[in-house]
CSV table of C-alpha atoms in Angstrom, one decimal:
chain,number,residue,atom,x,y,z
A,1,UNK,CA,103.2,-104.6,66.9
A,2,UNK,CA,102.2,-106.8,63.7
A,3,UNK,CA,100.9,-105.6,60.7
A,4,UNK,CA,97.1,-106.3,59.8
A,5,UNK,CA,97.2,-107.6,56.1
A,6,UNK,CA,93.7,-108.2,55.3
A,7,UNK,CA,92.6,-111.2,53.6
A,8,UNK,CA,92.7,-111.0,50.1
A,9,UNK,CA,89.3,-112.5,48.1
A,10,UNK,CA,89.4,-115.9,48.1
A,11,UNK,CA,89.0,-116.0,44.3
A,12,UNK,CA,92.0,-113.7,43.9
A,13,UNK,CA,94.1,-116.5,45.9
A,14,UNK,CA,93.0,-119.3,43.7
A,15,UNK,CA,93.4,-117.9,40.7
A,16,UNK,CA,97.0,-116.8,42.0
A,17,UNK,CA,97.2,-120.7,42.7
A,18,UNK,CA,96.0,-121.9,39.2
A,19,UNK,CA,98.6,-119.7,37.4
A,20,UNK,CA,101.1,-121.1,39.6
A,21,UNK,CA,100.4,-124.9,39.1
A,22,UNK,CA,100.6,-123.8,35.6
A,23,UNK,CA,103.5,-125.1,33.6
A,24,UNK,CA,102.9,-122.5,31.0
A,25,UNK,CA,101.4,-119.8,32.8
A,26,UNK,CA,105.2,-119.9,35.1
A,27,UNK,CA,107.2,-120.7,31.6
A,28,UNK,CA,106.0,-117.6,29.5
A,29,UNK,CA,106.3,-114.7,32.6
A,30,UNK,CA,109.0,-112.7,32.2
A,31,UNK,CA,110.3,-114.1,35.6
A,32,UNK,CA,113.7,-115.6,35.1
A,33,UNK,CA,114.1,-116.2,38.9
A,34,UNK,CA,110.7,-117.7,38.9
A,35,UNK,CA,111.1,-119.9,36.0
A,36,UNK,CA,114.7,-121.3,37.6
A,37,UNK,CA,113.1,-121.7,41.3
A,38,UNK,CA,113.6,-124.9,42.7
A,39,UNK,CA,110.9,-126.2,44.8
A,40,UNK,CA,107.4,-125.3,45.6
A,41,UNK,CA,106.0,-121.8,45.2
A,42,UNK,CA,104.1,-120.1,47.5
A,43,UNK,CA,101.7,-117.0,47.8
A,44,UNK,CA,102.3,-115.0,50.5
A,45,UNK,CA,101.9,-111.9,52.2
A,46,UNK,CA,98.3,-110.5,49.6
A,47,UNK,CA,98.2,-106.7,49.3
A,48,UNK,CA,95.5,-104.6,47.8
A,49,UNK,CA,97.3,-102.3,45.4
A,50,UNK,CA,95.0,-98.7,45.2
A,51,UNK,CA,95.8,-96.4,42.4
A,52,UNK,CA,96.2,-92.6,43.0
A,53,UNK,CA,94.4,-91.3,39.9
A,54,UNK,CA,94.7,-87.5,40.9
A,55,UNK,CA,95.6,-85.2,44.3
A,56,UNK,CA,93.9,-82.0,44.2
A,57,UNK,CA,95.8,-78.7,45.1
A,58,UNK,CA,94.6,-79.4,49.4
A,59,UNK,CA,96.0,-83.0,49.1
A,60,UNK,CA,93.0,-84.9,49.0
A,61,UNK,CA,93.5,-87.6,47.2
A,62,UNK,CA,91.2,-90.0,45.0
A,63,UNK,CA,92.2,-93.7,44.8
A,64,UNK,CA,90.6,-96.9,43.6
A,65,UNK,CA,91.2,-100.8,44.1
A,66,UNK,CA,93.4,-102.0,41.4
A,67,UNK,CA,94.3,-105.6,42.5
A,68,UNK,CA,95.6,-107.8,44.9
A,69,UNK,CA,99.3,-108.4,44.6
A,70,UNK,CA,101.3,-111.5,46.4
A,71,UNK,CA,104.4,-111.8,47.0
A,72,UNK,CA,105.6,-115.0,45.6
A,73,UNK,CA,108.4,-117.2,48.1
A,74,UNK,CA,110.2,-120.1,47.1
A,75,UNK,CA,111.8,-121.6,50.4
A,76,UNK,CA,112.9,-118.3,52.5
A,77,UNK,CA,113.3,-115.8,49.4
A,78,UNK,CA,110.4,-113.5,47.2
A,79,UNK,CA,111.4,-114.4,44.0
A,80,UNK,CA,108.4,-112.8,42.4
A,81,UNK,CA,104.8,-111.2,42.7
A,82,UNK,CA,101.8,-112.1,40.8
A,83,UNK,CA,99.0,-109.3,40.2
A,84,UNK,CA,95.3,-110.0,40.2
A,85,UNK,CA,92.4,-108.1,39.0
A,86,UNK,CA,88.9,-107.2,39.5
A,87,UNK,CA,87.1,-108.1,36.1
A,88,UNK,CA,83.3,-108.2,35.6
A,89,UNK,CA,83.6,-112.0,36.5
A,90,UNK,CA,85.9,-111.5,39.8
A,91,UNK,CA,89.1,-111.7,40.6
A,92,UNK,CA,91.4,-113.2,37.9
A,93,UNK,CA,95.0,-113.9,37.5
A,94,UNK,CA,96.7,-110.9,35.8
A,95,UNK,CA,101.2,-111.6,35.4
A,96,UNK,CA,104.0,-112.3,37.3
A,97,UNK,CA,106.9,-109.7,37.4
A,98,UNK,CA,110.0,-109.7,39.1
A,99,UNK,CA,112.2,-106.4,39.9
A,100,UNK,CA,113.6,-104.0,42.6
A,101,UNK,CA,109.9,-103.3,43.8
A,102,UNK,CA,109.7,-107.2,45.5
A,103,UNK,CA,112.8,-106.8,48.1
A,104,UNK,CA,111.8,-102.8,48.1
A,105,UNK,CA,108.2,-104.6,49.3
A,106,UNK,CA,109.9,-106.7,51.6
A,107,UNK,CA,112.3,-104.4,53.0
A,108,UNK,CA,109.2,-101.4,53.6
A,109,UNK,CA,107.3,-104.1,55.2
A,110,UNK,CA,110.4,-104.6,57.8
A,111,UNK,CA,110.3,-101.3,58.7
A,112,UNK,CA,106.8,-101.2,59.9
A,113,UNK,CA,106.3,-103.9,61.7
A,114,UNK,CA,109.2,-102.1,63.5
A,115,UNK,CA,107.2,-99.1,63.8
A,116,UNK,CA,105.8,-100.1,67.2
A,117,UNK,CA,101.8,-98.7,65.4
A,118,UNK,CA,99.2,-101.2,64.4
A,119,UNK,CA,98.7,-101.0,60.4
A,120,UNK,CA,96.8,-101.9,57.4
A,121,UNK,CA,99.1,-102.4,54.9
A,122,UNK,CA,98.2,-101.8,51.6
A,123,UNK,CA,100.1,-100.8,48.0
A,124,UNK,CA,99.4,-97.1,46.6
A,125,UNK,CA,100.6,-96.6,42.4
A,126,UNK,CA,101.2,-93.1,41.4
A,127,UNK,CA,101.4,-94.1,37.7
A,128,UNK,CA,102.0,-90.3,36.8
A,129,UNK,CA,104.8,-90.2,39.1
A,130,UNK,CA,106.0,-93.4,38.2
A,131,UNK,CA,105.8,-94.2,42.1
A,132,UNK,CA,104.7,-97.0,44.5
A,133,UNK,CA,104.4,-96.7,48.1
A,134,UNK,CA,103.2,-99.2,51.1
A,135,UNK,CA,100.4,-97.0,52.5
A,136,UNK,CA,100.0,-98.1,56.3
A,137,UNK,CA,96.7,-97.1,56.8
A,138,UNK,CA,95.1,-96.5,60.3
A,139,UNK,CA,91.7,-98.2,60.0
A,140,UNK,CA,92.4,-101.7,60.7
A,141,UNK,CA,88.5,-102.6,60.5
A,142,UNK,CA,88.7,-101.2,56.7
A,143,UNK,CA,88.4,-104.3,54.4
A,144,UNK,CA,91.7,-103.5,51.8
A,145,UNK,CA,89.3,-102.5,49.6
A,146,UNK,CA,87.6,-99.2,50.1
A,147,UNK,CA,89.1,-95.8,52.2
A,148,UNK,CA,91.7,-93.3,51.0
A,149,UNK,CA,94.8,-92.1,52.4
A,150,UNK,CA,94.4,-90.5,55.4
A,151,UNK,CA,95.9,-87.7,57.3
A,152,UNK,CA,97.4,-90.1,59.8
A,153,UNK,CA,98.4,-92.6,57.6
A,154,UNK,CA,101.9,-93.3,56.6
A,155,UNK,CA,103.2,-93.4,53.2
A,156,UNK,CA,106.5,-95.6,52.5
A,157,UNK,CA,107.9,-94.4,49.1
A,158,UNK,CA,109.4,-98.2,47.5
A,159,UNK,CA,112.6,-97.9,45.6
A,160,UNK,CA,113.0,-96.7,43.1
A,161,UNK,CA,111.6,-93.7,44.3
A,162,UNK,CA,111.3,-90.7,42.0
A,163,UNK,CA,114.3,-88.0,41.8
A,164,UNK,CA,114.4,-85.8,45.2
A,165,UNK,CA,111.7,-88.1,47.4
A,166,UNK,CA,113.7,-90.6,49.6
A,167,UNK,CA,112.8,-94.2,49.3
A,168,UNK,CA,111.8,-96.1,52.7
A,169,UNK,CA,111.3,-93.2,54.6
A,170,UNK,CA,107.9,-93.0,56.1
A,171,UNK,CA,105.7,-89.7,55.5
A,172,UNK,CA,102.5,-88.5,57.5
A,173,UNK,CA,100.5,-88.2,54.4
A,174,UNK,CA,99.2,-85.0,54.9
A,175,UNK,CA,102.7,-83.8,54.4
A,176,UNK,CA,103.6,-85.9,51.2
A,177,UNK,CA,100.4,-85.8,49.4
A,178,UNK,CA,100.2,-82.2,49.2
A,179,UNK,CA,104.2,-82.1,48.3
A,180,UNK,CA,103.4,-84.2,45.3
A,181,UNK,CA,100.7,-82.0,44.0
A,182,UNK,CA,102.9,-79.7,42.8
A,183,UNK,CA,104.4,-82.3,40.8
A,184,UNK,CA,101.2,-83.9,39.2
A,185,UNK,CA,100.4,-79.7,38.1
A,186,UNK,CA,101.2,-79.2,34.9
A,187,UNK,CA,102.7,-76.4,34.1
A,188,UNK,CA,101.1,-73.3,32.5
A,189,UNK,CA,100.4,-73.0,28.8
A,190,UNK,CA,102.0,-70.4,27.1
A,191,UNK,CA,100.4,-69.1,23.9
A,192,UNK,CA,102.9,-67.9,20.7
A,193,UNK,CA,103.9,-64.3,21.5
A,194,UNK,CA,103.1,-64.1,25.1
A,195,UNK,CA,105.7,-63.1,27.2
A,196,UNK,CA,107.6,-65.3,29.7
């Protein structure tokens, strides 16, 4: 069954656009593969990217639009993503980047179209765990922009994954989330002279 990407905000797109009919904006990203690309570049594939700011001990989670990030083809290949912003005048061209997470985006997206399930996908940062996942989220009438991670939901951990959680292997997020928590806890502070 095919994924439902939402539409990204049209001023998100164009500004995507702008940067890349750019001769400079295109020269000065650290985007080697973009830079060397031979033939028009295209936008494709927009994905709001939520950031997980905190998971509280029960694995409820708080998140918060980020962006919009496209996935940027030239020909038949993603050579490179550009990230967009929300700024007090609207959506506005943020970089381009290159790495393992675009065919790690590519590959997750494989996998859950395969699924057989009708999806929202959508991107989901844990900066603290230096992690990003495709969250398939079960509302499909949600907009990309609102909602948090459901109990339903599937989280797709992109590699490179953190140490001991396997990349591309889909999680119910009620059993991730509250595995993670005891990650994100820091660990007790112990005063001078107390025992261990």
């Amino acid at each position: 069954m095919p994924l439902h990407v939402p539409p990204a905000p049209a001023p998100a797109l164009r500004s995507v656009l702008t940067a890349l009919g750019s001769p400079t904006a295109v020269r000065e990203a650290p985007t080697p593969a973009l830079r060397a690309a031979q033939g028009p570049a295209t936008p494709e594939l927009p994905l709001p990217v939520h950031v997980l700011d905190r998971i509280t001990p029960e694995g409820i989670s708080a998140t918060r639009l980020a962006g919009w990030r496209f996935l940027i083809r030239v020909g038949d290949q993603a050579v490179a993503a550009a990230e967009t912003r929300l700024t007090p005048d609207g959506w506005a061209f943020s970089h381009f980047f290159e790495g393992p997470y675009i065919a790690s985006t590519e590959r997750a997206l494989r996998q859950a179209e395969a699924l057989g399930q009708p999806y929202q996908p959508r991107l989901l940062s844990m900066p603290s765990l230096y992690m990003l996942t495709l969250w398939l989220h079960g509302d499909l009438t949600d907009d990309g922009a609102g909602g948090h991670p459901a109990a339903g939901d599937l989280l797709v951990p992109l590699a490179p994954a953190p140490p001991g959680i396997p990349a591309h292997v889909p999680h119910p997020v009620a059993e991730l989330l509250p595995v993670l928590t005891h990650r994100l806890t820091p660990a007790p502070v112990r005063l001078m002279g107390s025992p261990a």
